XYZ file of C-alpha atoms in Angstrom:
68
model
C 47.531 214.492 68.240
C 46.235 212.000 70.754
C 45.197 212.716 74.320
C 48.148 210.668 75.570
C 50.538 213.043 73.787
C 48.842 216.103 75.288
C 49.005 214.510 78.734
C 52.703 213.701 78.304
C 53.404 217.313 77.302
C 51.429 218.575 80.291
C 53.256 216.266 82.723
C 56.746 217.051 81.448
C 56.034 220.798 81.382
C 54.798 220.650 84.971
C 58.021 218.894 85.995
C 59.871 221.916 84.577
C 57.633 224.437 86.344
C 55.221 225.292 83.519
C 51.530 224.711 84.168
C 49.448 223.738 81.145
C 45.877 222.534 80.785
C 44.561 219.843 78.489
C 41.093 220.237 77.060
C 38.954 219.502 74.029
C 36.379 216.802 73.396
C 39.117 214.176 73.184
C 41.556 215.778 75.641
C 44.076 216.301 72.865
C 44.353 220.097 73.081
C 46.947 221.953 75.141
C 45.961 225.295 76.672
C 48.631 227.794 77.576
C 47.176 230.568 79.726
C 49.285 233.422 81.006
C 48.578 236.799 82.616
C 48.643 239.846 80.369
C 51.168 241.399 82.741
C 53.763 238.618 82.426
C 57.321 239.959 82.094
C 58.948 239.300 78.724
C 61.688 237.190 80.300
C 59.195 234.852 81.978
C 57.131 234.580 78.798
C 60.241 233.709 76.804
C 61.253 231.112 79.387
C 57.776 229.550 79.284
C 57.863 229.340 75.483
C 61.303 227.737 75.617
C 60.044 225.104 78.050
C 56.933 224.488 75.945
C 58.931 224.160 72.736
C 61.453 221.789 74.310
C 58.743 219.613 75.822
C 56.767 219.414 72.575
C 59.917 218.510 70.650
C 60.644 215.754 73.161
C 57.105 214.331 73.315
C 55.971 214.716 69.723
C 59.011 214.162 67.521
C 59.586 210.550 68.677
C 56.021 209.694 67.652
C 56.873 210.561 64.068
C 54.884 213.775 63.900
C 56.701 216.773 62.463
C 57.113 219.711 64.791
C 56.571 222.916 62.822
C 57.498 226.157 64.597
C 54.740 228.760 64.655
C-alpha cells in the first residue's frame, strides 16, 4: 500500500480513539503497539476499530482486504 493509505488509516483510527504509528522506508507500514497487560475487551475493541478503518480506507482503492 501507499503512504497516503497508511496515513488515512492512522488519521481515521485516531478520530475513533485508536493511536497507530506509520513507519517504514516509504511510510506505508502501520504499527499497532499495545501493552501486554491490555484487557481482552479493550484489545477486541481496538481490533474492531482497526478492521473497520482498514475496510473503509483500503477497499475503495480496489485492494482486497483479507482477514488475518
